[in-house]
mmCIF file of C-alpha atoms in Angstrom:
data_model
loop_
_atom_site.group_PDB
_atom_site.id
_atom_site.type_symbol
_atom_site.label_atom_id
_atom_site.label_comp_id
_atom_site.label_asym_id
_atom_site.label_seq_id
_atom_site.Cartn_x
_atom_site.Cartn_y
_atom_site.Cartn_z
ATOM 1 C CA UNK A 32 -13.070 -54.564 -17.796
ATOM 2 C CA UNK A 33 -13.973 -57.592 -19.915
ATOM 3 C CA UNK A 34 -11.468 -56.487 -22.562
ATOM 4 C CA UNK A 35 -8.609 -56.361 -20.022
ATOM 5 C CA UNK A 36 -9.493 -59.730 -18.532
ATOM 6 C CA UNK A 37 -9.606 -61.255 -22.018
ATOM 7 C CA UNK A 38 -6.207 -59.758 -22.856
ATOM 8 C CA UNK A 39 -4.865 -61.179 -19.606
ATOM 9 C CA UNK A 40 -5.897 -64.667 -20.688
ATOM 10 C CA UNK A 41 -4.645 -64.299 -24.249
ATOM 11 C CA UNK A 42 -1.349 -62.580 -23.443
ATOM 12 C CA UNK A 43 -0.071 -63.818 -20.107
ATOM 13 C CA UNK A 44 2.791 -61.464 -19.248
ATOM 14 C CA UNK A 45 3.552 -62.909 -15.827
ATOM 15 C CA UNK A 46 7.158 -64.042 -15.459
ATOM 16 C CA UNK A 47 7.857 -67.728 -15.096
ATOM 17 C CA UNK A 48 8.111 -69.161 -11.599
ATOM 18 C CA UNK A 49 11.596 -69.745 -10.280
ATOM 19 C CA UNK A 50 14.459 -68.114 -8.433
ATOM 20 C CA UNK A 51 17.060 -66.261 -10.494
ATOM 21 C CA UNK A 52 20.615 -67.550 -9.832
ATOM 22 C CA UNK A 53 21.792 -64.105 -8.659
ATOM 23 C CA UNK A 54 19.077 -63.810 -5.999
ATOM 24 C CA UNK A 55 20.145 -64.147 -2.366
ATOM 25 C CA UNK A 56 17.682 -66.116 -0.238
ATOM 26 C CA UNK A 57 17.954 -66.704 3.521
ATOM 27 C CA UNK A 58 18.073 -70.472 4.178
ATOM 28 C CA UNK A 59 15.060 -70.206 6.524
ATOM 29 C CA UNK A 60 12.895 -68.180 4.113
ATOM 30 C CA UNK A 61 9.586 -69.869 3.261
ATOM 31 C CA UNK A 62 8.869 -69.404 -0.438
ATOM 32 C CA UNK A 63 5.978 -71.089 -2.264
ATOM 33 C CA UNK A 64 6.938 -73.264 -5.240
ATOM 34 C CA UNK A 65 5.342 -71.050 -7.893
ATOM 35 C CA UNK A 66 6.968 -67.729 -6.923
ATOM 36 C CA UNK A 67 9.079 -65.642 -9.318
ATOM 37 C CA UNK A 68 12.214 -64.099 -7.753
ATOM 38 C CA UNK A 69 14.072 -61.801 -10.132
ATOM 39 C CA UNK A 70 17.752 -60.950 -10.560
ATOM 40 C CA UNK A 71 19.646 -59.614 -7.547
ATOM 41 C CA UNK A 72 16.639 -59.811 -5.239
ATOM 42 C CA UNK A 73 17.455 -60.310 -1.548
ATOM 43 C CA UNK A 74 15.004 -62.160 0.687
ATOM 44 C CA UNK A 75 15.587 -62.474 4.415
ATOM 45 C CA UNK A 76 13.946 -64.885 6.833
ATOM 46 C CA UNK A 77 10.415 -64.158 5.558
ATOM 47 C CA UNK A 78 7.372 -65.933 4.133
ATOM 48 C CA UNK A 79 6.320 -65.472 0.489
ATOM 49 C CA UNK A 80 2.896 -66.679 -0.721
ATOM 50 C CA UNK A 81 1.940 -68.527 -3.890
ATOM 51 C CA UNK A 82 2.096 -66.938 -7.367
ATOM 52 C CA UNK A 83 3.908 -63.867 -6.036
ATOM 53 C CA UNK A 84 6.251 -61.905 -8.315
ATOM 54 C CA UNK A 85 9.357 -60.377 -6.751
ATOM 55 C CA UNK A 86 11.175 -58.458 -9.449
ATOM 56 C CA UNK A 87 14.822 -57.388 -9.859
ATOM 57 C CA UNK A 88 16.709 -55.733 -7.001
ATOM 58 C CA UNK A 89 13.860 -56.096 -4.483
ATOM 59 C CA UNK A 90 14.888 -56.402 -0.823
ATOM 60 C CA UNK A 91 12.616 -58.123 1.691
ATOM 61 C CA UNK A 92 14.087 -58.072 5.189
ATOM 62 C CA UNK A 93 13.609 -60.605 7.996
ATOM 63 C CA UNK A 94 10.164 -61.013 9.498
ATOM 64 C CA UNK A 95 8.024 -60.019 6.516
ATOM 65 C CA UNK A 96 4.945 -61.937 5.435
ATOM 66 C CA UNK A 97 3.972 -61.500 1.790
ATOM 67 C CA UNK A 98 0.588 -62.879 0.707
ATOM 68 C CA UNK A 99 -0.460 -64.712 -2.440
ATOM 69 C CA UNK A 100 -0.510 -63.190 -5.935
ATOM 70 C CA UNK A 101 1.448 -60.105 -4.842
ATOM 71 C CA UNK A 102 3.551 -58.128 -7.347
ATOM 72 C CA UNK A 103 6.563 -56.230 -5.985
ATOM 73 C CA UNK A 104 8.147 -54.090 -8.679
ATOM 74 C CA UNK A 105 11.935 -53.545 -9.116
ATOM 75 C CA UNK A 106 14.042 -51.698 -6.545
ATOM 76 C CA UNK A 107 11.447 -51.871 -3.763
ATOM 77 C CA UNK A 108 12.462 -52.489 -0.157
ATOM 78 C CA UNK A 109 9.974 -54.144 2.191
ATOM 79 C CA UNK A 110 10.474 -54.086 5.960
ATOM 80 C CA UNK A 111 13.421 -51.690 6.238
ATOM 81 C CA UNK A 112 13.905 -49.677 9.409
ATOM 82 C CA UNK A 113 11.527 -46.757 9.377
ATOM 83 C CA UNK A 114 12.404 -43.146 9.968
ATOM 84 C CA UNK A 115 11.362 -42.784 13.592
ATOM 85 C CA UNK A 116 13.401 -40.806 16.076
ATOM 86 C CA UNK A 117 13.171 -38.253 18.835
ATOM 87 C CA UNK A 118 15.560 -35.607 20.086
ATOM 88 C CA UNK A 119 17.136 -35.934 23.530
ATOM 89 C CA UNK A 120 17.389 -33.037 25.987
ATOM 90 C CA UNK A 121 21.007 -32.675 24.823
ATOM 91 C CA UNK A 122 19.891 -32.228 21.204
ATOM 92 C CA UNK A 123 21.022 -35.662 20.042
ATOM 93 C CA UNK A 124 18.924 -37.804 17.755
ATOM 94 C CA UNK A 125 17.662 -40.999 19.392
ATOM 95 C CA UNK A 126 16.438 -43.665 16.977
ATOM 96 C CA UNK A 127 13.298 -45.407 18.190
ATOM 97 C CA UNK A 128 13.198 -49.190 17.780
ATOM 98 C CA UNK A 129 10.763 -50.528 15.210
ATOM 99 C CA UNK A 130 8.593 -53.241 16.708
ATOM 100 C CA UNK A 131 6.726 -55.811 14.669
ATOM 101 C CA UNK A 132 7.138 -56.551 11.011
ATOM 102 C CA UNK A 133 5.528 -55.991 7.651
ATOM 103 C CA UNK A 134 2.600 -58.038 6.436
ATOM 104 C CA UNK A 135 1.245 -57.609 2.912
ATOM 105 C CA UNK A 136 -2.075 -59.307 2.134
ATOM 106 C CA UNK A 137 -3.137 -61.157 -0.990
ATOM 107 C CA UNK A 138 -3.354 -59.608 -4.471
ATOM 108 C CA UNK A 139 -1.362 -56.451 -3.761
ATOM 109 C CA UNK A 140 0.641 -54.469 -6.331
ATOM 110 C CA UNK A 141 3.618 -52.562 -4.875
ATOM 111 C CA UNK A 142 5.873 -50.279 -6.840
ATOM 112 C CA UNK A 143 8.469 -47.733 -5.852
ATOM 113 C CA UNK A 144 7.224 -44.303 -6.832
#
């Protein structure tokens, strides 16, 4: 563990803070000053904590709360409508509304598998 911590100090691979010009950010989104937002990321009306890395092509929909020092890897989607439905007596699919939002705590690593 000491070796990896030492390497982390010697070779900082974190991307620089800033919002890529191709990113689309909702005007009411709350984003800390030292956040990295990669190319073609889309951020809805959400809150993003300090030192968070949002990589290329990530989508964060309205109502999400992302903590501090979170890493969201490319092509991830946070807060999308879930797959929740039931079948009516007539055999038709009825989509159930998704209540609430997504909250990700501090120091979380998220990648699309």
